[in-house]
mmCIF file of C-alpha atoms and ligand atoms in Angstrom:
data_model
loop_
_atom_site.group_PDB
_atom_site.id
_atom_site.type_symbol
_atom_site.label_atom_id
_atom_site.label_comp_id
_atom_site.label_asym_id
_atom_site.label_seq_id
_atom_site.Cartn_x
_atom_site.Cartn_y
_atom_site.Cartn_z
ATOM 1 C CA UNK A 1 105.006 95.670 92.038
ATOM 2 C CA UNK A 2 104.042 98.915 93.587
ATOM 3 C CA UNK A 3 100.999 101.298 93.179
ATOM 4 C CA UNK A 4 101.780 104.598 91.621
ATOM 5 C CA UNK A 5 99.030 106.886 93.565
ATOM 6 C CA UNK A 6 99.525 109.141 90.313
ATOM 7 C CA UNK A 7 98.329 106.668 87.882
ATOM 8 C CA UNK A 8 95.415 108.135 85.556
ATOM 9 C CA UNK A 9 92.738 106.240 87.361
ATOM 10 C CA UNK A 10 93.825 107.446 90.784
ATOM 11 C CA UNK A 11 93.803 110.866 89.345
ATOM 12 C CA UNK A 12 90.342 110.242 88.078
ATOM 13 C CA UNK A 13 89.249 109.211 91.426
ATOM 14 C CA UNK A 14 90.463 112.358 93.175
ATOM 15 C CA UNK A 15 88.650 114.394 90.458
ATOM 16 C CA UNK A 16 92.045 115.837 88.880
ATOM 17 C CA UNK A 17 91.099 114.227 85.267
ATOM 18 C CA UNK A 18 87.457 114.229 84.067
ATOM 19 C CA UNK A 19 85.630 110.957 83.152
ATOM 20 C CA UNK A 20 82.122 110.086 81.748
ATOM 21 C CA UNK A 21 80.724 108.888 84.844
ATOM 22 C CA UNK A 22 78.373 105.920 84.856
ATOM 23 C CA UNK A 23 78.031 104.850 88.479
ATOM 24 C CA UNK A 24 79.643 105.647 91.896
ATOM 25 C CA UNK A 25 79.037 104.441 95.523
ATOM 26 C CA UNK A 26 81.302 104.286 98.544
ATOM 27 C CA UNK A 27 83.425 101.410 97.120
ATOM 28 C CA UNK A 28 83.254 101.795 93.377
ATOM 29 C CA UNK A 29 83.325 104.088 90.177
ATOM 30 C CA UNK A 30 82.353 103.543 86.758
ATOM 31 C CA UNK A 31 83.184 105.330 83.562
ATOM 32 C CA UNK A 32 83.358 105.019 79.975
ATOM 33 C CA UNK A 33 86.507 103.744 78.378
ATOM 34 C CA UNK A 34 87.900 106.763 76.216
ATOM 35 C CA UNK A 35 89.159 104.185 73.492
ATOM 36 C CA UNK A 36 85.929 101.951 73.488
ATOM 37 C CA UNK A 37 86.363 98.590 71.809
ATOM 38 C CA UNK A 38 82.569 98.469 71.205
ATOM 39 C CA UNK A 39 80.077 101.159 72.071
ATOM 40 C CA UNK A 40 79.242 101.183 75.752
ATOM 41 C CA UNK A 41 82.483 99.676 77.007
ATOM 42 C CA UNK A 42 82.767 100.709 80.423
ATOM 43 C CA UNK A 43 85.515 100.452 83.052
ATOM 44 C CA UNK A 44 84.597 99.589 86.835
ATOM 45 C CA UNK A 45 87.152 100.338 89.398
ATOM 46 C CA UNK A 46 87.395 100.134 93.101
ATOM 47 C CA UNK A 47 88.107 103.171 95.093
ATOM 48 C CA UNK A 48 90.831 101.293 97.260
ATOM 49 C CA UNK A 49 94.131 101.459 95.733
ATOM 50 C CA UNK A 50 95.806 98.421 94.159
ATOM 51 C CA UNK A 51 97.744 97.783 91.160
ATOM 52 C CA UNK A 52 95.422 94.881 89.811
ATOM 53 C CA UNK A 53 94.036 91.714 90.972
ATOM 54 C CA UNK A 54 97.428 90.156 92.173
ATOM 55 C CA UNK A 55 97.799 92.728 94.836
ATOM 56 C CA UNK A 56 94.128 93.625 95.758
ATOM 57 C CA UNK A 57 92.693 93.054 99.128
ATOM 58 C CA UNK A 58 90.243 90.241 98.778
ATOM 59 C CA UNK A 59 87.701 92.194 100.908
ATOM 60 C CA UNK A 60 87.557 94.684 97.854
ATOM 61 C CA UNK A 61 86.479 92.018 95.331
ATOM 62 C CA UNK A 62 83.153 91.169 96.548
ATOM 63 C CA UNK A 63 81.624 94.501 96.119
ATOM 64 C CA UNK A 64 83.484 95.299 93.098
ATOM 65 C CA UNK A 65 82.205 92.308 91.389
ATOM 66 C CA UNK A 66 78.587 93.101 92.447
ATOM 67 C CA UNK A 67 79.069 96.370 90.847
ATOM 68 C CA UNK A 68 80.434 94.895 87.653
ATOM 69 C CA UNK A 69 77.214 92.648 87.610
ATOM 70 C CA UNK A 70 75.248 95.722 87.968
ATOM 71 C CA UNK A 71 76.847 97.611 85.097
ATOM 72 C CA UNK A 72 76.914 94.863 82.928
ATOM 73 C CA UNK A 73 73.023 94.172 83.018
ATOM 74 C CA UNK A 74 72.711 97.811 82.650
ATOM 75 C CA UNK A 75 74.994 98.099 79.668
ATOM 76 C CA UNK A 76 73.344 94.930 78.036
ATOM 77 C CA UNK A 77 69.714 96.793 78.525
ATOM 78 C CA UNK A 78 71.312 100.143 77.194
ATOM 79 C CA UNK A 79 72.971 98.877 74.011
ATOM 80 C CA UNK A 80 70.270 96.114 73.380
ATOM 81 C CA UNK A 81 73.056 93.304 73.556
ATOM 82 C CA UNK A 82 72.867 89.789 73.580
ATOM 83 C CA UNK A 83 75.950 89.419 75.679
ATOM 84 C CA UNK A 84 78.413 91.082 78.016
ATOM 85 C CA UNK A 85 82.331 90.534 77.731
ATOM 86 C CA UNK A 86 84.223 90.817 81.082
ATOM 87 C CA UNK A 87 87.906 91.210 81.066
ATOM 88 C CA UNK A 88 90.858 92.307 83.322
ATOM 89 C CA UNK A 89 94.487 92.434 82.753
ATOM 90 C CA UNK A 90 97.255 91.881 85.477
ATOM 91 C CA UNK A 91 100.890 93.303 84.436
ATOM 92 C CA UNK A 92 102.207 94.378 81.035
ATOM 93 C CA UNK A 93 103.007 90.883 80.088
ATOM 94 C CA UNK A 94 99.069 90.243 79.984
ATOM 95 C CA UNK A 95 98.198 93.699 78.352
ATOM 96 C CA UNK A 96 97.802 95.835 81.506
ATOM 97 C CA UNK A 97 98.478 99.733 80.568
ATOM 98 C CA UNK A 98 96.918 101.642 83.407
ATOM 99 C CA UNK A 99 98.174 100.406 86.941
ATOM 100 C CA UNK A 100 94.820 100.768 88.953
ATOM 101 C CA UNK A 101 92.809 97.748 89.240
ATOM 102 C CA UNK A 102 89.881 97.764 86.542
ATOM 103 C CA UNK A 103 87.472 95.525 85.120
ATOM 104 C CA UNK A 104 86.291 96.100 81.364
ATOM 105 C CA UNK A 105 82.746 95.572 80.651
ATOM 106 C CA UNK A 106 81.771 95.482 76.850
ATOM 107 C CA UNK A 107 78.224 94.827 75.570
ATOM 108 C CA UNK A 108 78.515 92.264 72.565
ATOM 109 C CA UNK A 109 76.273 91.454 69.949
ATOM 110 C CA UNK A 110 76.682 88.466 67.566
ATOM 111 C CA UNK A 111 78.919 89.100 64.773
ATOM 112 C CA UNK A 112 79.699 92.599 65.799
ATOM 113 C CA UNK A 113 83.328 93.646 65.239
ATOM 114 C CA UNK A 114 85.498 94.493 68.196
ATOM 115 C CA UNK A 115 87.984 97.346 68.039
ATOM 116 C CA UNK A 116 91.652 97.418 68.934
ATOM 117 C CA UNK A 117 92.382 97.631 72.578
ATOM 118 C CA UNK A 118 93.297 101.154 73.740
ATOM 119 C CA UNK A 119 93.049 101.987 70.190
ATOM 120 C CA UNK A 120 91.207 105.187 68.934
ATOM 121 C CA UNK A 121 89.785 108.112 71.143
ATOM 122 C CA UNK A 122 86.307 108.250 71.035
ATOM 123 C CA UNK A 123 84.064 111.431 70.571
ATOM 124 C CA UNK A 124 83.412 112.981 73.966
ATOM 125 C CA UNK A 125 79.778 113.937 73.095
ATOM 126 C CA UNK A 126 79.203 110.236 72.095
ATOM 127 C CA UNK A 127 81.004 108.857 75.402
ATOM 128 C CA UNK A 128 78.845 111.283 77.235
ATOM 129 C CA UNK A 129 75.566 110.018 75.535
ATOM 130 C CA UNK A 130 76.681 106.363 76.217
ATOM 131 C CA UNK A 131 77.255 107.037 79.746
ATOM 132 C CA UNK A 132 73.652 108.585 79.819
ATOM 133 C CA UNK A 133 72.121 105.545 78.384
ATOM 134 C CA UNK A 134 73.919 103.279 80.873
ATOM 135 C CA UNK A 135 72.807 105.622 83.855
ATOM 136 C CA UNK A 136 69.346 105.385 82.564
ATOM 137 C CA UNK A 137 69.300 101.801 82.450
ATOM 138 C CA UNK A 138 70.552 101.639 85.871
ATOM 139 C CA UNK A 139 67.693 103.896 87.290
ATOM 140 C CA UNK A 140 65.140 101.848 85.357
HETATM 141 P P1 AMP B 201 94.195 97.780 80.440
HETATM 142 O O1 AMP B 201 95.061 98.526 81.576
HETATM 143 O O2 AMP B 201 95.182 97.229 79.474
HETATM 144 O O3 AMP B 201 93.291 96.979 80.928
HETATM 145 O O4 AMP B 201 93.524 99.088 79.690
HETATM 146 C C1 AMP B 201 93.326 100.394 80.284
HETATM 147 C C2 AMP B 201 92.063 100.998 79.548
HETATM 148 O O5 AMP B 201 92.108 102.187 80.060
HETATM 149 C C3 AMP B 201 92.293 101.150 78.003
HETATM 150 O O6 AMP B 201 91.217 100.396 77.484
HETATM 151 C C4 AMP B 201 91.924 102.497 77.739
HETATM 152 O O7 AMP B 201 91.363 102.799 76.598
HETATM 153 C C5 AMP B 201 91.638 102.876 78.923
HETATM 154 N N1 AMP B 201 91.828 104.624 79.311
HETATM 155 C C6 AMP B 201 93.077 104.969 79.352
HETATM 156 N N2 AMP B 201 93.127 106.361 79.788
HETATM 157 C C7 AMP B 201 91.766 106.617 80.168
HETATM 158 C C8 AMP B 201 90.889 107.643 80.704
HETATM 159 N N3 AMP B 201 91.611 108.954 80.977
HETATM 160 N N4 AMP B 201 89.661 107.479 80.980
HETATM 161 C C9 AMP B 201 89.102 106.468 80.513
HETATM 162 N N5 AMP B 201 89.546 105.264 80.168
HETATM 163 C C10 AMP B 201 91.058 105.342 79.802
#
């Protein structure tokens, strides 16, 4: 298992590919998933390179999960959700498709359908609007 420095999230971190940014600090970047399973589906990634949870430096995980909590609370507020699904995949056998550690944050409402994983590309105007809603909740 090796880390490919040209994976798509590494390229987002280097600013080579755009994203709909929700939050950034010295350790972490959060942005909208372009194929959201629900409105508000956000990805939280460490800036430090690792393929997934299995090879990550444990020192990275504390700040990362503190930021996952921050984004989960803001996404719940922004989307009026009752709950939040947090999930993370390791290696293709477990469903991982992008090989830079990332945590999925999905605001959830009872009975609301969940769309397929890495399914349909969302409208960029809508993603920008959703990112703005979560940013506003983070600032409130
Ligand atoms: P996984 O590796 O299975 O945990 O999922 C990778 C996730 O990244 C999927 O939910 C994709 O929709 C999402 N994704 C892929 N490319 C991009 C991108 N350029 N910007 C934002 N999200 C992406």
